[in-house]
Amino acid sequence: MAAAATAAEGVPSRGPPGEVIHLNVGGKRFSTSRQTLTWIPDSFFSSLLSGRISTLKDETGAIFIDRDPTVFAPILNFLRTKELDPRGVHGSSLLHEAQFYGLTPLVRRLQLREELDRSSCGNVLFNGYLPPPVFPVKRRNRHSLVGPQQVGGRPAPVRRSNTMPPNLGNAGLLGRMLDEKVPPSPSGQPEEPGMVRLVCGHHNWIAVAYTQFLVCYRLKEASGWQLVFSSPRLDWPIERLALTARVPGGALGEHDKMVAAATGSEILLWALQAEGGGSEIGVFHLGVPVEALFFVGNQLIATSHTGRIGVWNAVTKHWQVQEVQPITSYDAAGSFLLLGCNNGSIYYVDVQKFPLRMKDNDLLVSELYRDPAEDGVTALSVYLTPKTSDSGNWIEIAYGTSSGGVRVIVQHPETVGSGPQLFQTFTVHRSPVTKIMLSEKHLISVCADNNHVRTWSVTRFRGMISTQPGSTPLASFKILALESADGHGGCSAGNDIGPYGERDDQQVFIQKVVPSASQLFVRLSSTGQRVCSVRSVDGSPTTAFTVLECEGSRRLGSRPRRYLLTGQANGSLAMWDLTTAMDGLGQAPAGGLTEEELMEQLEQCELAPLAPSRGSLPNPSPRTSLTSLHSASSNTSLSGHRGSPSPPQAEARRRGGGSFVERCQELVRSGPEPRRPPTPAPRPSTGPGAPLTPPKMKLNETSF
């Protein structure tokens, strides 16, 4: 059926209500009366039949409308009967079409239908909400005392975590930050001043980094989360954040609780007081960009891929910089810091003793192991077994390489002098390994191919890893997470997928599919099974997240709680109870995202073309893309095929058929569809209570 190429003269502005109108919607014929189409004022159809919108007619004289006929059928039935019968049509598609046609009663009904499962107070997992803090003053001197911001001589009020904040409009943080000129980051990318860039937690403390300042909260048993520290406003955007909050009464006094922030090669360190306030300890320089910032006990560690490491000791108050081989991974076990380097070597430093060689005053950096193939060590995980003898613990180390290999090495207590021995090797990845985790029951590895995860069950004998029957394959799945091509959407360091947690049955991945997403998916790291999904209560995109293990209270029957912390683009912080989610494990849909959920997430962005590879080694905190989805096994919800398609499959893909994976790959190759010009038909207002809709963002199609 061919549509007419020229516009018709238009339908008369007036006609009898019973006049039959013939429509051609996407190639399917519909017939109805003028009265049926026009009983809703200021709609697309009233504008069309009054002549305010020019029309196209096919060869039979029917008015041609280039829309989906499947979705149009329930819309026409609603106009006829004023009753909604979706007939299997997806709710979001029906709402989109109703908004296009300007049918206000239907739009409102569909919005209420969607809002039945959504609330500004969240679901049962929603645990608290912290509003954006007050914008601080600029940092003036090196040793200034900084505490809660003062408003009229009194501490600024902090809303309790179990309540929702009022609508602040442009007051508070965002209103003041929009008036400030924020300098670009060292990477040259523009910054969003009001969004949460980084979140980290330790014990009952939280540190939240914004573009130019950070704040710390402390959980008190009776009063909930309270703001106890706010840094001065810095000159450059914060790129790394670290927090340590040891138990009160430690040997180091005021340095038992510290927070550090890194910008470029500069590191700022503050000491925190439990009752509020803090003092700046000092400013340290690594000389090269800081790519990892963390605490090992009370020792602050900063590393760079160039091979430089900086250590600040809380006892000696000494900052030491040491040159090592280019660093591609790290992990800590007790007081030992292990470094994986691109030459295939694993080095270790005992930061607790902070040893210095007397002859040259250098850190005592020792080589622990060298990969047999000398592949770069791109991921590290250390597991200390329970003490089995007077000699000490077994030390088990799992590491991944730039060639995709996964190896396990062990160190016997009785053979400390001989070094670790190679125990197992797996060659299941074809891309560089970016993450690895070895625990009591599982071995988990993630590669740069769209966060492809492989897991194994670990067999142990008397607490030590055993070869009978050895590690057996458990699961294969993907944690798809796309990054922004223009640098927006949050700091990559604040969107680490994990795994989070120390206990085997509690380790989880956090999945955010697109940078502007307001929904996160929590999945078990061992099997990929979905634990739960959370959506921001105010509709703003989630820009940073982490998992916090909180200590239990002193009340009888209390147990430690685990929380998912999500920082939002509007500067707020939300908390979600993962302990309750884990208790109800099995109630959520099995597996990862469904096809419908994945496509719903991808509708929020535009896929950019594939960019050429920038190197052979992965970034220490890689993000992923949608360039290849064919390597996951059948237990993942994203794919069910392996290898490249055969010629008949390729032909089916070109014809629009094929599997879901092939359609996704075809979507990437073909690029986004061209946008149609906006229609002059009026659309109903969604009102102030409708969810925010972030603008679509272009995504980088590189894997690391």
JSON list of C-alpha atoms in Angstrom, two decimals, residues 353-455:
[
{"chain": "A", "resi": 353, "resn": "LYS", "atom": "CA", "xyz": [55.74, -1.62, 59.76]},
{"chain": "A", "resi": 354, "resn": "PHE", "atom": "CA", "xyz": [56.50, 1.06, 57.15]},
{"chain": "A", "resi": 355, "resn": "PRO", "atom": "CA", "xyz": [60.01, -0.38, 56.58]},
{"chain": "A", "resi": 356, "resn": "LEU", "atom": "CA", "xyz": [62.71, 1.86, 55.16]},
{"chain": "A", "resi": 357, "resn": "ARG", "atom": "CA", "xyz": [66.03, 0.70, 53.80]},
{"chain": "A", "resi": 358, "resn": "MET", "atom": "CA", "xyz": [68.72, 2.48, 55.74]},
{"chain": "A", "resi": 359, "resn": "LYS", "atom": "CA", "xyz": [71.03, 2.95, 52.79]},
{"chain": "A", "resi": 360, "resn": "ASP", "atom": "CA", "xyz": [68.69, 4.97, 50.58]},
{"chain": "A", "resi": 361, "resn": "ASN", "atom": "CA", "xyz": [65.59, 5.62, 52.77]},
{"chain": "A", "resi": 362, "resn": "ASP", "atom": "CA", "xyz": [63.34, 3.86, 50.26]},
{"chain": "A", "resi": 363, "resn": "LEU", "atom": "CA", "xyz": [60.26, 1.77, 50.92]},
{"chain": "A", "resi": 364, "resn": "LEU", "atom": "CA", "xyz": [60.97, -1.93, 51.20]},
{"chain": "A", "resi": 365, "resn": "VAL", "atom": "CA", "xyz": [59.19, -3.10, 48.05]},
{"chain": "A", "resi": 366, "resn": "SER", "atom": "CA", "xyz": [59.71, -6.81, 47.40]},
{"chain": "A", "resi": 367, "resn": "GLU", "atom": "CA", "xyz": [58.81, -8.93, 44.39]},
{"chain": "A", "resi": 368, "resn": "LEU", "atom": "CA", "xyz": [56.50, -11.74, 45.46]},
{"chain": "A", "resi": 369, "resn": "TYR", "atom": "CA", "xyz": [55.79, -13.53, 42.18]},
{"chain": "A", "resi": 370, "resn": "ARG", "atom": "CA", "xyz": [56.22, -13.19, 38.42]},
{"chain": "A", "resi": 371, "resn": "ASP", "atom": "CA", "xyz": [53.71, -14.47, 35.90]},
{"chain": "A", "resi": 372, "resn": "PRO", "atom": "CA", "xyz": [55.10, -17.38, 33.84]},
{"chain": "A", "resi": 373, "resn": "ALA", "atom": "CA", "xyz": [54.09, -15.69, 30.57]},
{"chain": "A", "resi": 374, "resn": "GLU", "atom": "CA", "xyz": [55.02, -12.22, 31.88]},
{"chain": "A", "resi": 375, "resn": "ASP", "atom": "CA", "xyz": [51.56, -10.92, 31.05]},
{"chain": "A", "resi": 376, "resn": "GLY", "atom": "CA", "xyz": [50.48, -7.75, 32.79]},
{"chain": "A", "resi": 377, "resn": "VAL", "atom": "CA", "xyz": [48.67, -8.37, 36.10]},
{"chain": "A", "resi": 378, "resn": "THR", "atom": "CA", "xyz": [45.43, -6.45, 35.57]},
{"chain": "A", "resi": 379, "resn": "ALA", "atom": "CA", "xyz": [43.44, -7.68, 38.60]},
{"chain": "A", "resi": 380, "resn": "LEU", "atom": "CA", "xyz": [44.41, -8.93, 42.08]},
{"chain": "A", "resi": 381, "resn": "SER", "atom": "CA", "xyz": [42.62, -10.60, 45.01]},
{"chain": "A", "resi": 382, "resn": "VAL", "atom": "CA", "xyz": [44.20, -11.93, 48.21]},
{"chain": "A", "resi": 383, "resn": "TYR", "atom": "CA", "xyz": [42.54, -14.44, 50.54]},
{"chain": "A", "resi": 384, "resn": "LEU", "atom": "CA", "xyz": [44.02, -15.24, 53.97]},
{"chain": "A", "resi": 385, "resn": "THR", "atom": "CA", "xyz": [42.93, -18.69, 55.15]},
{"chain": "A", "resi": 386, "resn": "PRO", "atom": "CA", "xyz": [42.23, -19.32, 58.84]},
{"chain": "A", "resi": 387, "resn": "LYS", "atom": "CA", "xyz": [45.39, -20.00, 60.81]},
{"chain": "A", "resi": 388, "resn": "THR", "atom": "CA", "xyz": [46.14, -23.73, 60.57]},
{"chain": "A", "resi": 389, "resn": "SER", "atom": "CA", "xyz": [49.55, -23.95, 62.26]},
{"chain": "A", "resi": 390, "resn": "ASP", "atom": "CA", "xyz": [51.99, -22.06, 64.43]},
{"chain": "A", "resi": 391, "resn": "SER", "atom": "CA", "xyz": [53.78, -20.93, 61.28]},
{"chain": "A", "resi": 392, "resn": "GLY", "atom": "CA", "xyz": [50.90, -18.73, 60.13]},
{"chain": "A", "resi": 393, "resn": "ASN", "atom": "CA", "xyz": [48.23, -18.57, 57.42]},
{"chain": "A", "resi": 394, "resn": "TRP", "atom": "CA", "xyz": [48.02, -19.90, 53.94]},
{"chain": "A", "resi": 395, "resn": "ILE", "atom": "CA", "xyz": [48.07, -16.96, 51.55]},
{"chain": "A", "resi": 396, "resn": "GLU", "atom": "CA", "xyz": [46.04, -17.50, 48.38]},
{"chain": "A", "resi": 397, "resn": "ILE", "atom": "CA", "xyz": [46.23, -14.99, 45.56]},
{"chain": "A", "resi": 398, "resn": "ALA", "atom": "CA", "xyz": [44.06, -14.94, 42.45]},
{"chain": "A", "resi": 399, "resn": "TYR", "atom": "CA", "xyz": [45.06, -12.62, 39.63]},
{"chain": "A", "resi": 400, "resn": "GLY", "atom": "CA", "xyz": [43.98, -11.85, 36.09]},
{"chain": "A", "resi": 401, "resn": "THR", "atom": "CA", "xyz": [46.20, -10.94, 33.15]},
{"chain": "A", "resi": 402, "resn": "SER", "atom": "CA", "xyz": [46.10, -8.71, 30.11]},
{"chain": "A", "resi": 403, "resn": "SER", "atom": "CA", "xyz": [45.69, -11.78, 27.89]},
{"chain": "A", "resi": 404, "resn": "GLY", "atom": "CA", "xyz": [42.55, -12.92, 29.73]},
{"chain": "A", "resi": 405, "resn": "GLY", "atom": "CA", "xyz": [44.15, -15.59, 31.90]},
{"chain": "A", "resi": 406, "resn": "VAL", "atom": "CA", "xyz": [43.06, -16.29, 35.49]},
{"chain": "A", "resi": 407, "resn": "ARG", "atom": "CA", "xyz": [45.65, -17.84, 37.82]},
{"chain": "A", "resi": 408, "resn": "VAL", "atom": "CA", "xyz": [45.66, -18.90, 41.47]},
{"chain": "A", "resi": 409, "resn": "ILE", "atom": "CA", "xyz": [48.89, -19.04, 43.47]},
{"chain": "A", "resi": 410, "resn": "VAL", "atom": "CA", "xyz": [49.35, -20.22, 47.08]},
{"chain": "A", "resi": 411, "resn": "GLN", "atom": "CA", "xyz": [51.97, -19.54, 49.76]},
{"chain": "A", "resi": 412, "resn": "HIS", "atom": "CA", "xyz": [52.50, -22.28, 52.37]},
{"chain": "A", "resi": 413, "resn": "PRO", "atom": "CA", "xyz": [53.41, -21.13, 55.91]},
{"chain": "A", "resi": 414, "resn": "GLU", "atom": "CA", "xyz": [56.20, -23.70, 56.07]},
{"chain": "A", "resi": 415, "resn": "THR", "atom": "CA", "xyz": [57.75, -22.62, 52.75]},
{"chain": "A", "resi": 416, "resn": "VAL", "atom": "CA", "xyz": [57.77, -18.85, 53.08]},
{"chain": "A", "resi": 417, "resn": "GLY", "atom": "CA", "xyz": [61.28, -18.59, 51.73]},
{"chain": "A", "resi": 418, "resn": "SER", "atom": "CA", "xyz": [60.47, -20.37, 48.46]},
{"chain": "A", "resi": 419, "resn": "GLY", "atom": "CA", "xyz": [57.70, -18.01, 47.38]},
{"chain": "A", "resi": 420, "resn": "PRO", "atom": "CA", "xyz": [54.16, -18.75, 46.15]},
{"chain": "A", "resi": 421, "resn": "GLN", "atom": "CA", "xyz": [53.48, -21.73, 43.91]},
{"chain": "A", "resi": 422, "resn": "LEU", "atom": "CA", "xyz": [51.21, -21.74, 40.86]},
{"chain": "A", "resi": 423, "resn": "PHE", "atom": "CA", "xyz": [48.08, -23.70, 41.75]},
{"chain": "A", "resi": 424, "resn": "GLN", "atom": "CA", "xyz": [45.52, -23.31, 38.93]},
{"chain": "A", "resi": 425, "resn": "THR", "atom": "CA", "xyz": [45.15, -21.59, 35.56]},
{"chain": "A", "resi": 426, "resn": "PHE", "atom": "CA", "xyz": [41.96, -20.78, 33.64]},
{"chain": "A", "resi": 427, "resn": "THR", "atom": "CA", "xyz": [41.92, -19.40, 30.09]},
{"chain": "A", "resi": 428, "resn": "VAL", "atom": "CA", "xyz": [38.21, -18.67, 29.65]},
{"chain": "A", "resi": 429, "resn": "HIS", "atom": "CA", "xyz": [38.42, -14.94, 28.84]},
{"chain": "A", "resi": 430, "resn": "ARG", "atom": "CA", "xyz": [39.47, -13.49, 25.50]},
{"chain": "A", "resi": 431, "resn": "SER", "atom": "CA", "xyz": [39.68, -9.92, 26.82]},
{"chain": "A", "resi": 432, "resn": "PRO", "atom": "CA", "xyz": [41.83, -8.49, 29.64]},
{"chain": "A", "resi": 433, "resn": "VAL", "atom": "CA", "xyz": [40.62, -9.40, 33.12]},
{"chain": "A", "resi": 434, "resn": "THR", "atom": "CA", "xyz": [39.52, -6.25, 34.95]},
{"chain": "A", "resi": 435, "resn": "LYS", "atom": "CA", "xyz": [38.28, -7.62, 38.30]},
{"chain": "A", "resi": 436, "resn": "ILE", "atom": "CA", "xyz": [38.84, -10.76, 40.32]},
{"chain": "A", "resi": 437, "resn": "MET", "atom": "CA", "xyz": [37.66, -11.98, 43.72]},
{"chain": "A", "resi": 438, "resn": "LEU", "atom": "CA", "xyz": [38.77, -15.08, 45.63]},
{"chain": "A", "resi": 439, "resn": "SER", "atom": "CA", "xyz": [36.80, -16.00, 48.74]},
{"chain": "A", "resi": 440, "resn": "GLU", "atom": "CA", "xyz": [36.12, -19.08, 50.82]},
{"chain": "A", "resi": 441, "resn": "LYS", "atom": "CA", "xyz": [33.60, -20.61, 48.41]},
{"chain": "A", "resi": 442, "resn": "HIS", "atom": "CA", "xyz": [33.93, -18.80, 45.08]},
{"chain": "A", "resi": 443, "resn": "LEU", "atom": "CA", "xyz": [36.36, -17.50, 42.50]},
{"chain": "A", "resi": 444, "resn": "ILE", "atom": "CA", "xyz": [34.93, -14.63, 40.42]},
{"chain": "A", "resi": 445, "resn": "SER", "atom": "CA", "xyz": [36.54, -12.94, 37.42]},
{"chain": "A", "resi": 446, "resn": "VAL", "atom": "CA", "xyz": [35.35, -10.10, 35.19]},
{"chain": "A", "resi": 447, "resn": "CYS", "atom": "CA", "xyz": [36.82, -9.22, 31.79]},
{"chain": "A", "resi": 448, "resn": "ALA", "atom": "CA", "xyz": [36.64, -6.12, 29.59]},
{"chain": "A", "resi": 449, "resn": "ASP", "atom": "CA", "xyz": [34.09, -7.70, 27.21]},
{"chain": "A", "resi": 450, "resn": "ASN", "atom": "CA", "xyz": [31.07, -5.79, 28.54]},
{"chain": "A", "resi": 451, "resn": "ASN", "atom": "CA", "xyz": [31.83, -6.93, 32.10]},
{"chain": "A", "resi": 452, "resn": "HIS", "atom": "CA", "xyz": [31.61, -10.62, 31.24]},
{"chain": "A", "resi": 453, "resn": "VAL", "atom": "CA", "xyz": [31.67, -12.57, 34.52]},
{"chain": "A", "resi": 454, "resn": "ARG", "atom": "CA", "xyz": [32.86, -16.15, 35.07]},
{"chain": "A", "resi": 455, "resn": "THR", "atom": "CA", "xyz": [32.50, -17.84, 38.45]}
]
